[in-house]
XYZ file of C-alpha atoms in Angstrom:
723
model
C 20.040 -20.986 -30.012
C 17.428 -18.706 -31.532
C 19.055 -18.937 -34.940
C 17.916 -22.558 -35.191
C 14.305 -22.182 -34.083
C 11.555 -23.789 -36.092
C 9.068 -21.430 -37.676
C 6.169 -23.557 -36.439
C 7.319 -23.704 -32.833
C 7.382 -20.589 -30.669
C 9.873 -22.176 -28.307
C 12.215 -23.272 -31.062
C 14.082 -26.539 -31.313
C 14.213 -29.478 -33.680
C 11.143 -31.310 -32.403
C 7.935 -31.353 -34.470
C 5.236 -29.247 -32.894
C 2.941 -32.255 -32.604
C 3.725 -35.948 -32.290
C 1.687 -37.747 -34.927
C -0.274 -40.913 -34.411
C -0.670 -40.428 -30.655
C -3.578 -42.194 -28.972
C -4.564 -42.040 -25.314
C -1.952 -41.768 -22.561
C -3.571 -38.737 -20.913
C -2.663 -39.943 -17.414
C 0.915 -40.687 -18.420
C 1.220 -37.288 -20.084
C 0.068 -35.591 -16.917
C 2.523 -37.630 -14.850
C 5.369 -36.739 -17.204
C 4.451 -33.048 -17.094
C 4.530 -33.163 -13.305
C 7.855 -35.006 -13.274
C 9.417 -32.349 -15.517
C 8.180 -29.635 -13.207
C 9.874 -31.099 -10.126
C 13.017 -32.669 -11.601
C 15.722 -31.576 -14.046
C 16.274 -35.161 -15.165
C 13.350 -37.398 -16.061
C 13.796 -40.798 -17.678
C 10.958 -42.625 -19.399
C 11.666 -46.354 -19.229
C 9.925 -49.450 -20.494
C 10.259 -52.360 -22.897
C 10.694 -51.872 -26.622
C 7.561 -50.967 -28.525
C 5.671 -49.615 -25.528
C 5.540 -46.054 -26.892
C 8.254 -44.310 -24.866
C 9.489 -42.088 -27.677
C 6.009 -40.957 -28.705
C 5.024 -40.093 -25.165
C 8.234 -38.160 -24.559
C 7.918 -36.291 -27.858
C 4.316 -35.353 -27.071
C 5.221 -34.101 -23.593
C 8.283 -32.234 -24.855
C 6.377 -30.534 -27.674
C 3.999 -28.949 -25.188
C 6.534 -28.163 -22.441
C 6.045 -24.442 -21.736
C 9.205 -23.551 -19.828
C 11.870 -24.209 -22.494
C 12.499 -20.599 -23.515
C 15.304 -21.667 -25.847
C 13.492 -24.640 -27.309
C 13.173 -28.403 -27.140
C 15.955 -30.320 -28.845
C 15.757 -34.027 -29.669
C 18.921 -36.103 -29.986
C 18.371 -39.423 -31.741
C 20.947 -41.820 -30.299
C 19.697 -45.161 -31.610
C 21.696 -44.967 -34.895
C 25.010 -44.434 -33.069
C 27.386 -47.324 -32.510
C 30.385 -45.551 -30.977
C 29.961 -44.092 -27.444
C 32.590 -41.524 -28.380
C 30.146 -39.904 -30.810
C 27.428 -39.128 -28.232
C 28.656 -35.586 -27.615
C 29.072 -34.922 -31.344
C 25.484 -36.085 -31.866
C 24.224 -33.611 -29.260
C 26.193 -30.778 -30.882
C 24.730 -31.747 -34.252
C 21.149 -31.941 -32.953
C 21.461 -28.516 -31.339
C 22.642 -27.074 -34.641
C 25.791 -25.685 -33.050
C 28.679 -24.592 -35.237
C 32.076 -24.432 -33.561
C 35.360 -24.083 -35.432
C 37.628 -24.262 -32.406
C 39.683 -27.164 -31.123
C 37.492 -27.400 -28.034
C 36.111 -30.827 -27.224
C 32.398 -31.103 -28.064
C 31.508 -31.167 -24.358
C 33.261 -27.819 -23.858
C 31.367 -26.471 -26.873
C 28.080 -27.570 -25.332
C 28.890 -25.972 -21.992
C 29.894 -22.710 -23.656
C 26.873 -22.485 -25.955
C 24.263 -23.601 -23.434
C 25.325 -21.370 -20.566
C 22.350 -19.363 -19.248
C 19.946 -20.962 -21.730
C 16.651 -22.541 -20.725
C 15.993 -25.580 -22.844
C 14.801 -29.156 -22.739
C 17.133 -31.807 -24.144
C 15.402 -35.016 -25.246
C 17.840 -37.960 -25.433
C 16.036 -40.712 -27.297
C 17.257 -44.316 -27.379
C 20.293 -44.120 -25.098
C 20.326 -47.626 -23.560
C 23.207 -49.027 -25.647
C 25.246 -45.892 -24.842
C 24.137 -45.570 -21.231
C 27.540 -44.955 -19.633
C 28.593 -42.249 -22.088
C 25.165 -40.597 -21.830
C 25.167 -40.708 -18.049
C 28.596 -39.038 -17.874
C 27.553 -36.298 -20.283
C 24.195 -35.647 -18.616
C 25.779 -35.491 -15.164
C 28.296 -32.913 -16.383
C 25.715 -30.792 -18.227
C 23.251 -30.737 -15.344
C 25.983 -29.823 -12.863
C 27.227 -26.917 -14.982
C 24.007 -25.689 -16.621
C 21.414 -24.842 -13.952
C 18.655 -23.993 -16.457
C 18.915 -27.190 -18.455
C 16.367 -30.020 -18.220
C 16.935 -33.481 -19.680
C 14.218 -35.904 -20.732
C 15.785 -39.298 -21.449
C 14.107 -42.243 -23.171
C 15.439 -45.765 -22.848
C 14.887 -49.274 -21.568
C 16.827 -48.643 -18.372
C 17.557 -45.712 -16.046
C 20.639 -43.530 -16.310
C 21.121 -44.090 -12.564
C 22.094 -40.515 -11.734
C 21.360 -38.584 -8.562
C 18.075 -36.709 -8.767
C 16.783 -38.784 -11.668
C 12.988 -39.078 -11.730
C 11.807 -42.319 -13.331
C 8.583 -42.777 -15.241
C 8.163 -46.470 -16.102
C 5.739 -46.706 -19.013
C 3.261 -49.573 -18.932
C 1.395 -50.880 -21.978
C -1.957 -49.385 -22.914
C -5.086 -50.202 -20.982
C -7.839 -52.138 -22.761
C -9.816 -49.158 -24.038
C -6.756 -47.255 -25.221
C -5.404 -50.418 -26.882
C -8.659 -50.925 -28.751
C -8.675 -47.261 -29.772
C -5.148 -47.523 -31.151
C -5.880 -50.793 -32.960
C -9.017 -49.463 -34.654
C -7.247 -46.211 -35.505
C -4.416 -48.089 -37.238
C -6.927 -50.325 -38.996
C -8.685 -47.249 -40.360
C -5.322 -46.011 -41.651
C -5.195 -49.231 -43.705
C -8.655 -48.496 -45.083
C -10.277 -51.190 -42.910
C -13.131 -50.446 -40.531
C -13.338 -52.739 -37.504
C -15.482 -52.308 -34.442
C -14.607 -52.980 -30.847
C -16.083 -56.472 -30.776
C -14.810 -59.476 -28.836
C -12.236 -60.552 -31.435
C -10.674 -57.106 -31.534
C -10.607 -56.894 -27.750
C -9.056 -60.345 -27.486
C -6.342 -59.413 -29.995
C -5.528 -56.364 -27.907
C -5.495 -58.440 -24.729
C -3.265 -61.131 -26.247
C -0.822 -58.426 -27.364
C -0.706 -56.985 -23.819
C -1.616 -53.514 -25.066
C 1.890 -52.986 -26.482
C 1.528 -50.246 -29.120
C 4.111 -51.597 -31.573
C 2.593 -55.103 -31.421
C -0.864 -53.614 -32.022
C 0.356 -51.619 -35.016
C 2.028 -54.665 -36.557
C -1.156 -56.679 -36.110
C -3.333 -53.909 -37.535
C -1.084 -53.860 -40.580
C -2.433 -57.339 -41.438
C -6.092 -56.390 -41.508
C -6.131 -55.816 -45.253
C -5.692 -59.578 -45.671
C -7.123 -61.041 -42.446
C -10.267 -60.466 -40.426
C -9.852 -59.893 -36.671
C -11.020 -63.491 -36.079
C -8.445 -64.908 -38.512
C -5.767 -62.676 -37.064
C -6.582 -63.896 -33.563
C -6.464 -67.545 -34.603
C -3.017 -67.198 -36.166
C -1.766 -65.131 -33.290
C -2.840 -67.815 -30.789
C -0.999 -70.442 -32.811
C 2.136 -68.348 -32.751
C 1.933 -67.797 -28.980
C 1.574 -71.496 -28.279
C 4.563 -72.213 -30.503
C 6.947 -69.655 -29.069
C 5.981 -69.214 -25.432
C 8.671 -71.628 -24.302
C 11.438 -70.244 -26.489
C 12.326 -67.237 -24.358
C 11.533 -68.319 -20.814
C 14.168 -66.003 -19.360
C 12.464 -62.902 -20.746
C 9.793 -60.850 -19.030
C 6.231 -61.660 -20.152
C 5.859 -58.391 -22.030
C 9.206 -58.914 -23.756
C 7.968 -62.345 -24.829
C 4.749 -60.803 -26.066
C 6.493 -58.238 -28.222
C 9.051 -60.653 -29.598
C 6.283 -63.132 -30.344
C 4.201 -60.462 -32.083
C 7.164 -59.377 -34.189
C 8.029 -62.988 -34.956
C 4.461 -63.674 -35.961
C 4.477 -60.661 -38.259
C 7.773 -61.894 -39.688
C 6.305 -65.345 -40.363
C 3.403 -63.836 -42.273
C 5.806 -61.990 -44.576
C 6.652 -63.480 -47.948
C 10.253 -64.671 -48.436
C 11.247 -61.468 -50.323
C 9.723 -59.355 -47.533
C 11.658 -61.275 -44.870
C 14.831 -60.906 -46.889
C 14.430 -57.168 -47.311
C 13.492 -56.780 -43.624
C 16.766 -58.449 -42.631
C 18.881 -56.498 -45.097
C 17.430 -53.110 -44.143
C 18.888 -53.515 -40.667
C 22.359 -52.493 -41.908
C 21.141 -48.887 -42.237
C 21.512 -46.430 -39.361
C 18.602 -44.049 -38.893
C 16.874 -42.973 -42.084
C 17.610 -44.241 -45.588
C 16.324 -43.559 -49.091
C 15.101 -45.723 -51.937
C 18.262 -45.434 -54.032
C 20.329 -46.792 -51.157
C 17.873 -49.634 -50.543
C 17.849 -50.650 -54.195
C 21.646 -50.821 -54.324
C 22.437 -52.284 -50.909
C 19.584 -54.762 -50.566
C 19.015 -56.085 -54.084
C 20.403 -59.268 -55.586
C 20.778 -62.784 -54.196
C 17.072 -63.566 -54.255
C 15.712 -60.018 -54.427
C 15.798 -58.425 -57.911
C 16.342 -54.660 -57.945
C 13.106 -54.176 -59.888
C 11.145 -55.781 -57.037
C 12.619 -53.758 -54.182
C 10.115 -50.896 -54.294
C 7.094 -53.235 -54.272
C 8.495 -55.262 -51.386
C 9.368 -52.103 -49.453
C 5.836 -50.796 -49.997
C 4.434 -53.955 -48.439
C 6.693 -53.615 -45.391
C 5.450 -50.040 -44.969
C 1.836 -51.233 -45.144
C 2.615 -53.783 -42.419
C 4.236 -51.147 -40.143
C 7.623 -52.862 -40.352
C 9.051 -49.764 -42.076
C 7.873 -46.169 -41.671
C 7.845 -43.565 -44.444
C 8.829 -39.979 -43.617
C 8.762 -36.731 -45.591
C 12.010 -34.779 -45.073
C 13.745 -31.730 -46.504
C 15.739 -34.044 -48.778
C 12.722 -36.026 -49.977
C 11.011 -39.250 -48.948
C 13.035 -41.359 -46.530
C 12.388 -44.504 -44.517
C 13.304 -45.957 -41.150
C 12.746 -49.010 -38.956
C 11.885 -48.932 -35.272
C 14.719 -50.224 -33.110
C 12.875 -53.308 -31.892
C 11.896 -54.318 -35.404
C 15.436 -53.618 -36.601
C 16.923 -55.803 -33.852
C 14.707 -58.738 -34.824
C 15.695 -58.402 -38.477
C 19.385 -58.102 -37.565
C 19.180 -61.445 -35.753
C 17.825 -63.013 -38.920
C 20.515 -61.401 -41.047
C 23.167 -62.891 -38.791
C 21.400 -66.268 -38.742
C 21.475 -66.552 -42.532
C 25.153 -65.611 -42.585
C 24.758 -62.508 -44.724
C 25.561 -59.740 -42.249
C 29.182 -59.123 -43.281
C 28.364 -58.996 -47.003
C 25.545 -56.528 -46.381
C 27.756 -54.305 -44.246
C 30.284 -54.204 -47.083
C 27.572 -53.251 -49.575
C 26.385 -50.550 -47.179
C 29.963 -49.263 -46.907
C 30.371 -49.292 -50.697
C 27.178 -47.306 -51.261
C 28.144 -44.565 -48.808
C 31.703 -44.394 -50.088
C 30.197 -43.906 -53.539
C 27.845 -41.275 -52.151
C 30.735 -39.384 -50.538
C 32.708 -39.533 -53.791
C 29.765 -38.207 -55.798
C 29.100 -35.451 -53.250
C 32.745 -34.354 -53.280
C 32.635 -34.029 -57.060
C 29.210 -32.368 -57.013
C 30.370 -29.836 -54.430
C 32.020 -28.053 -57.360
C 28.707 -27.393 -59.085
C 25.441 -25.449 -58.733
C 24.241 -28.195 -56.373
C 26.413 -27.277 -53.391
C 23.469 -26.507 -51.117
C 21.774 -29.791 -52.074
C 25.004 -31.679 -51.404
C 25.272 -30.119 -47.954
C 21.689 -31.139 -47.114
C 22.237 -34.649 -48.473
C 25.333 -35.292 -46.387
C 23.599 -33.874 -43.315
C 20.719 -36.312 -43.818
C 23.076 -39.244 -44.411
C 25.440 -38.507 -41.525
C 24.300 -41.484 -39.358
C 24.956 -43.875 -42.244
C 28.257 -42.210 -43.131
C 29.326 -42.585 -39.509
C 28.364 -46.241 -39.671
C 30.431 -46.711 -42.837
C 33.409 -44.898 -41.302
C 33.222 -47.030 -38.172
C 33.121 -50.185 -40.295
C 36.186 -49.142 -42.304
C 38.204 -48.154 -39.243
C 37.396 -51.278 -37.262
C 37.669 -53.988 -39.936
C 41.141 -55.404 -40.653
C 42.523 -54.350 -44.005
C 40.071 -51.487 -44.584
C 41.900 -48.558 -42.996
C 42.679 -47.097 -46.423
C 38.954 -47.004 -47.182
C 38.336 -45.138 -43.933
C 41.073 -42.658 -44.827
C 39.555 -42.170 -48.257
C 36.052 -41.690 -46.881
C 37.097 -39.286 -44.115
C 39.192 -37.305 -46.598
C 36.498 -37.216 -49.281
C 34.150 -35.524 -46.808
C 36.518 -32.552 -46.426
C 33.918 -30.228 -47.962
C 31.438 -31.167 -45.227
C 33.875 -30.910 -42.329
C 35.250 -27.570 -43.604
C 32.421 -25.987 -45.555
C 29.469 -26.967 -43.352
C 30.763 -26.346 -39.849
C 31.730 -29.892 -38.754
C 35.419 -29.385 -38.011
C 35.477 -31.179 -34.653
C 33.824 -34.367 -35.867
C 35.870 -34.321 -39.052
C 39.060 -34.156 -37.032
C 37.839 -37.065 -34.894
C 37.513 -39.339 -37.931
C 40.602 -38.050 -39.739
C 42.837 -38.473 -36.706
C 41.563 -42.006 -36.145
C 42.105 -42.894 -39.789
C 45.720 -41.710 -40.091
C 46.681 -43.537 -36.899
C 45.951 -46.863 -38.625
C 48.220 -48.855 -40.865
C 46.923 -49.338 -44.416
C 47.541 -53.058 -44.581
C 45.560 -55.054 -47.105
C 45.272 -52.238 -49.651
C 47.163 -51.985 -52.895
C 50.209 -49.833 -52.382
C 48.962 -47.041 -54.616
C 45.444 -46.935 -53.152
C 46.710 -46.971 -49.587
C 49.261 -44.241 -50.220
C 46.840 -41.870 -51.963
C 44.128 -42.369 -49.340
C 46.545 -41.615 -46.521
C 47.895 -38.507 -48.270
C 44.367 -37.181 -48.677
C 43.490 -37.817 -45.038
C 46.704 -36.081 -43.925
C 46.223 -32.856 -45.874
C 42.560 -32.654 -44.884
C 43.545 -33.235 -41.241
C 46.064 -30.410 -41.535
C 43.449 -28.132 -43.110
C 40.919 -28.844 -40.378
C 43.505 -28.232 -37.650
C 44.439 -24.876 -39.247
C 40.818 -23.766 -39.196
C 40.574 -24.827 -35.553
C 43.507 -22.580 -34.702
C 45.791 -25.505 -33.869
C 48.980 -24.817 -35.873
C 51.386 -27.372 -34.359
C 49.447 -30.563 -35.252
C 48.417 -28.911 -38.522
C 52.038 -28.401 -39.504
C 52.937 -31.930 -38.388
C 50.227 -33.476 -40.597
C 51.120 -31.324 -43.595
C 54.853 -31.959 -43.210
C 54.211 -35.699 -43.114
C 51.929 -35.387 -46.139
C 54.580 -33.483 -48.115
C 57.333 -35.962 -47.222
C 55.201 -38.990 -48.086
C 53.983 -37.399 -51.315
C 57.561 -36.762 -52.422
C 58.559 -40.317 -51.492
C 55.783 -41.893 -53.591
C 55.973 -39.211 -56.297
C 52.419 -37.887 -55.906
C 52.102 -34.469 -57.614
C 48.599 -33.975 -56.185
C 49.749 -34.822 -52.665
C 52.626 -32.338 -52.914
C 50.298 -29.626 -54.251
C 47.739 -30.019 -51.483
C 50.384 -30.176 -48.751
C 52.045 -27.048 -50.140
C 48.706 -25.268 -50.496
C 47.613 -25.874 -46.929
C 51.041 -25.034 -45.524
C 50.699 -21.732 -47.367
C 47.270 -21.293 -45.785
C 48.869 -21.794 -42.356
C 51.454 -19.129 -43.146
C 48.658 -16.781 -44.256
C 46.723 -16.951 -40.996
C 49.893 -16.504 -38.965
C 50.823 -13.299 -40.854
C 53.849 -14.704 -42.710
C 52.749 -13.158 -46.000
C 55.937 -13.654 -47.980
C 56.081 -17.380 -47.211
C 52.334 -17.740 -47.758
C 52.571 -16.116 -51.196
C 55.497 -18.302 -52.247
C 53.815 -21.557 -51.190
C 50.422 -20.664 -52.629
C 51.873 -19.653 -56.002
C 53.809 -22.905 -56.153
C 50.729 -24.955 -55.252
C 48.610 -23.207 -57.890
C 51.255 -23.904 -60.521
C 51.241 -27.581 -59.521
C 47.433 -27.704 -59.706
C 47.591 -26.272 -63.209
C 50.223 -28.798 -64.294
C 48.104 -31.776 -63.218
C 44.804 -30.281 -64.449
C 43.260 -29.950 -60.975
C 40.279 -27.584 -60.723
C 37.827 -27.630 -57.831
C 36.714 -25.552 -54.859
C 40.033 -26.146 -53.077
C 42.029 -24.839 -56.013
C 39.854 -21.730 -56.199
C 40.279 -21.178 -52.459
C 44.038 -21.327 -53.005
C 43.746 -18.500 -55.520
C 41.595 -16.474 -53.111
C 44.152 -17.025 -50.353
C 46.888 -15.832 -52.713
C 44.761 -12.741 -53.389
C 44.586 -12.130 -49.642
C 48.386 -12.134 -49.401
C 48.515 -9.571 -52.204
C 45.856 -7.388 -50.600
C 47.538 -7.504 -47.202
C 50.848 -6.534 -48.834
C 49.238 -3.522 -50.502
C 48.736 -4.756 -54.068
C 44.972 -4.357 -54.336
C 44.859 -4.396 -58.168
C 46.522 -7.838 -58.242
C 44.191 -9.099 -55.510
C 41.180 -7.868 -57.484
C 42.490 -9.486 -60.679
C 42.921 -12.859 -58.951
C 39.472 -12.747 -57.342
C 37.676 -11.597 -60.466
C 39.176 -14.632 -62.188
C 37.888 -16.849 -59.353
C 34.511 -15.182 -59.647
C 34.252 -15.990 -63.357
C 35.169 -19.639 -62.799
C 32.713 -19.940 -59.908
C 29.892 -18.454 -61.936
C 30.689 -20.805 -64.837
C 30.478 -23.842 -62.523
C 27.781 -22.624 -60.122
C 30.222 -22.711 -57.189
C 29.119 -20.637 -54.166
C 31.370 -21.516 -51.219
C 34.760 -20.404 -52.600
C 32.994 -17.533 -54.362
C 31.994 -16.121 -50.972
C 35.652 -15.647 -49.987
C 36.494 -14.078 -53.364
C 33.665 -11.609 -52.807
C 35.086 -10.791 -49.373
C 38.411 -9.757 -50.924
C 36.643 -7.772 -53.644
C 34.535 -6.037 -51.002
C 37.669 -5.146 -49.046
C 39.141 -3.615 -52.196
C 35.918 -1.725 -52.939
C 35.872 -0.293 -49.402
C 39.530 0.743 -49.660
C 38.743 2.507 -52.958
C 35.781 4.348 -51.433
C 33.063 2.470 -53.340
C 30.859 1.774 -50.320
C 27.668 0.695 -52.171
C 29.644 -1.923 -54.093
C 31.391 -3.092 -50.929
C 28.056 -3.512 -49.138
C 26.497 -5.368 -52.067
C 29.431 -7.793 -52.305
C 29.439 -8.410 -48.550
C 25.718 -9.074 -48.487
C 26.196 -11.879 -51.028
C 29.246 -13.159 -49.176
C 27.509 -13.198 -45.783
C 24.360 -14.821 -47.125
C 26.371 -17.617 -48.728
C 28.510 -18.255 -45.645
C 25.467 -18.386 -43.392
C 23.732 -20.854 -45.720
C 26.687 -23.244 -45.473
C 27.141 -22.666 -41.712
C 30.617 -21.354 -42.524
C 31.276 -19.448 -39.338
C 34.618 -18.022 -40.450
C 33.133 -16.561 -43.612
C 30.206 -15.174 -41.613
C 32.290 -13.406 -38.978
C 34.790 -11.964 -41.478
C 31.910 -10.554 -43.525
C 30.240 -9.147 -40.413
C 33.419 -7.356 -39.318
C 33.996 -5.834 -42.740
C 30.335 -4.833 -42.980
C 30.769 -3.010 -39.690
C 33.694 -1.071 -41.186
C 31.654 -0.242 -44.292
C 28.777 0.877 -42.069
C 30.888 3.243 -39.972
C 32.404 4.576 -43.190
C 28.849 5.325 -44.349
C 28.355 7.421 -41.217
C 26.329 5.044 -39.030
C 28.654 4.448 -36.084
C 25.927 3.056 -33.836
C 24.933 0.344 -36.285
C 28.594 -0.482 -36.898
C 29.044 -1.056 -33.163
C 25.987 -3.306 -33.094
C 27.468 -5.404 -35.903
C 30.752 -5.624 -34.025
C 28.840 -6.873 -31.003
C 27.152 -9.533 -33.118
C 30.549 -10.580 -34.499
C 31.954 -10.695 -30.974
C 29.407 -13.396 -30.136
C 30.670 -15.476 -33.073
C 34.402 -15.171 -32.442
C 34.617 -17.641 -29.511
C 33.367 -20.360 -31.862
C 35.949 -19.580 -34.562
C 39.161 -21.544 -34.189
C 41.427 -19.277 -36.217
C 43.360 -16.880 -33.955
C 42.465 -13.949 -36.193
C 42.542 -11.438 -33.365
C 46.228 -12.304 -33.124
C 46.643 -11.402 -36.797
C 47.402 -7.766 -37.487
C 46.108 -8.150 -41.038
C 42.790 -9.866 -40.341
C 42.228 -7.730 -37.258
C 42.712 -4.470 -39.104
C 39.056 -3.865 -40.119
C 37.876 -4.477 -36.544
C 40.394 -2.118 -34.954
C 39.788 0.617 -37.500
C 36.009 0.343 -37.139
C 36.140 0.348 -33.355
C 38.370 3.411 -33.310
C 36.047 5.371 -35.598
C 32.889 4.278 -33.763
C 34.259 5.109 -30.305
C 35.403 8.515 -31.513
C 31.933 9.366 -32.843
C 29.801 7.762 -30.135
C 31.903 7.996 -27.018
C 32.877 4.954 -24.990
C 29.599 4.547 -23.097
C 27.389 4.761 -26.174
C 29.731 2.463 -28.125
C 29.661 -0.205 -25.412
C 25.865 0.027 -25.186
C 25.540 -0.649 -28.928
C 27.993 -3.544 -28.739
C 25.901 -5.073 -25.949
C 22.833 -4.795 -28.177
C 24.648 -6.683 -30.899
C 25.689 -9.413 -28.482
C 22.039 -10.019 -27.655
C 21.249 -11.011 -31.237
C 21.021 -14.648 -32.262
C 23.226 -15.602 -35.194
C 20.435 -15.765 -37.754
C 18.948 -12.525 -36.413
C 22.335 -10.819 -36.682
C 22.799 -11.982 -40.257
C 19.314 -10.831 -41.230
C 19.973 -7.483 -39.596
C 23.296 -7.037 -41.381
C 21.705 -7.853 -44.728
C 18.942 -5.300 -44.081
C 21.439 -2.586 -43.304
C 20.412 -2.297 -39.651
C 16.717 -1.540 -40.009
C 15.670 -4.312 -37.612
C 17.469 -2.691 -34.657
C 14.902 0.058 -34.365
C 12.314 -2.490 -33.249
C 14.461 -3.791 -30.391
C 13.761 -2.772 -26.802
C 16.474 -1.082 -24.739
C 18.927 -3.623 -23.305
C 18.684 -4.383 -19.552
C 44.364 -0.845 -31.553
C 44.342 1.531 -34.550
C 43.681 0.215 -38.078
C 46.606 -0.620 -40.345
C 47.220 1.711 -43.279
C 50.344 0.062 -44.663
C 48.883 -0.291 -48.165
C 48.555 3.460 -48.510
C 44.851 3.366 -49.383
C 42.802 6.440 -48.552
C 40.038 6.569 -45.957
C 36.607 6.742 -47.603
C 34.397 9.672 -46.740
C 31.091 9.151 -44.965
C 28.158 8.603 -47.284
C 25.887 11.681 -47.510
C 22.878 9.377 -47.681
C 23.347 8.151 -44.096
C 23.242 11.450 -42.182
C 21.762 11.045 -38.774
C 22.202 7.288 -38.938
C 23.875 7.200 -35.540
C 20.508 7.476 -33.859
C 19.945 3.806 -34.731
C 19.640 1.662 -31.654
């Protein structure tokens, strides 16, 4: 987990080091600290708006015993219980290319780690969360879970911390603090105290009320609040008093909004998690809310604490608290506009996915990856809508297929397969024949591609065979090309080089005929180069990859370029040009790590190890092999069953063992296994210099291509003392 630690948090994790806007709660913090000390499962419960998430975040941020970090999983945006485990994998920053279920991935990656998992907003997914937590706690003895919701998980050993509203002094402190944030200074006089009393000390209700102080004095605010309470007290008699208080406070805030503000409040509820201004302006404008007015109206909702503004790596984004969102969603349904807004939300994110797929083949690949990562909750929401609404299956197939670059290039194979498999199981009724056919073909070849990379050849071949047959039936040249390409890829990784070369050449010819040029096409040419290299024709492999390199540099493409550089580095090593091989591999490894492309990372690491032992540093080569060994279990391709892909590893191991002896070799491998992924990559890029700061740790290569063995580099004499 160390490769995902935050620079500002010594323990690591994805939780900010300090929870902002926190007032009071010293007794509750102490109680939560004590509960975490004595129990591995603590659940903070309480009504909406009472401050559960803030308290839990504050306690988690200062928890001292999470050696491997504190990791927050935001569950509120999820709709499908089946995505809970994927959300945990995502929050932990885990990359797994195998066909393992996400729960198995979690168990494998978290074994022997000491961390705190914060599950925030689980109540609508309580059963799925309870099953996952029970399994994780039973199998991972060093794991602690801090859950936040309106109800318990009801598991054995669960320690409950019901959170009450703020006491009078803390409520007044929060209210005056939020008033000051609005530029309004209020004392702690009787009107302020009465407002806090009438709002039962519920933090969200206090913040909403304080958001009105720019227009109302505390006395005016109290008068209007009293009117609202008298009006609504009888409307929700079955609710608890504090639930009535919060709903009344939110309703009162809603009443004080202008009609455009109420309209935008309702429409914003179709978003899941965070959203940006462009999305708001498209989805929420029109029908009484001109696009030019959206920003001004949104600004007012932020000032009134209905919407929060957040600075993120992808720019300014916004969100609504769950309780506020739920109130607005009721209004959206009441005015009969919910279905139209969900369709507009779907349309925006389908457009976003289309743009991102096109922009992946550009200098903006890294930005595209970050954008899709930030928008994943909304993309999931759009996918769920398409796959659950009658007549929209073809849109779900299109959307799942268009995100191929994210599933494949950014380490999300398991979730991608989840959506792709669901989409192709549906009939494409309601679509035009052409649209439905093309969407299904795309989903099928992407499903086959994902299954190949997960090391699952049987379903991969089934999907690609179906894609090829359907493409021929409807006369789709693109569908035939992609099916042929990925079938060739399957032959490549299963060592059938002659068949792989034939299929890949045919696919590339088809791409050229239809004018197709993108990252997939370039990968096809790299894969063809691999077949040539593995069959001994290094000059042809170099020619193919140099051509890919030129095209990539012209278009700013980095992902496919990384694999071309790998082949060029292999050729440089085989020709004895070790400095060039190392330089190419450094670029290749850096690119793969940036995109969380685990396959590219581990292939580069293995070849770097071979280059390193060829330079004369057997100890450092063994360390790199150890680091690669930690990555292999998360790579789905069965490359250790491939004589061709396994060649560099076997050759390197043989040379290193011969020079170091078995005991010394195994010791260096163990050192490499101790490295986190990011640490291993940094070390490889530095040429092994970081190893010297570490404390002491508690089959033959194929030569069928006739290439000569490079001599050890004279500049690395004595390098085997590393480690």
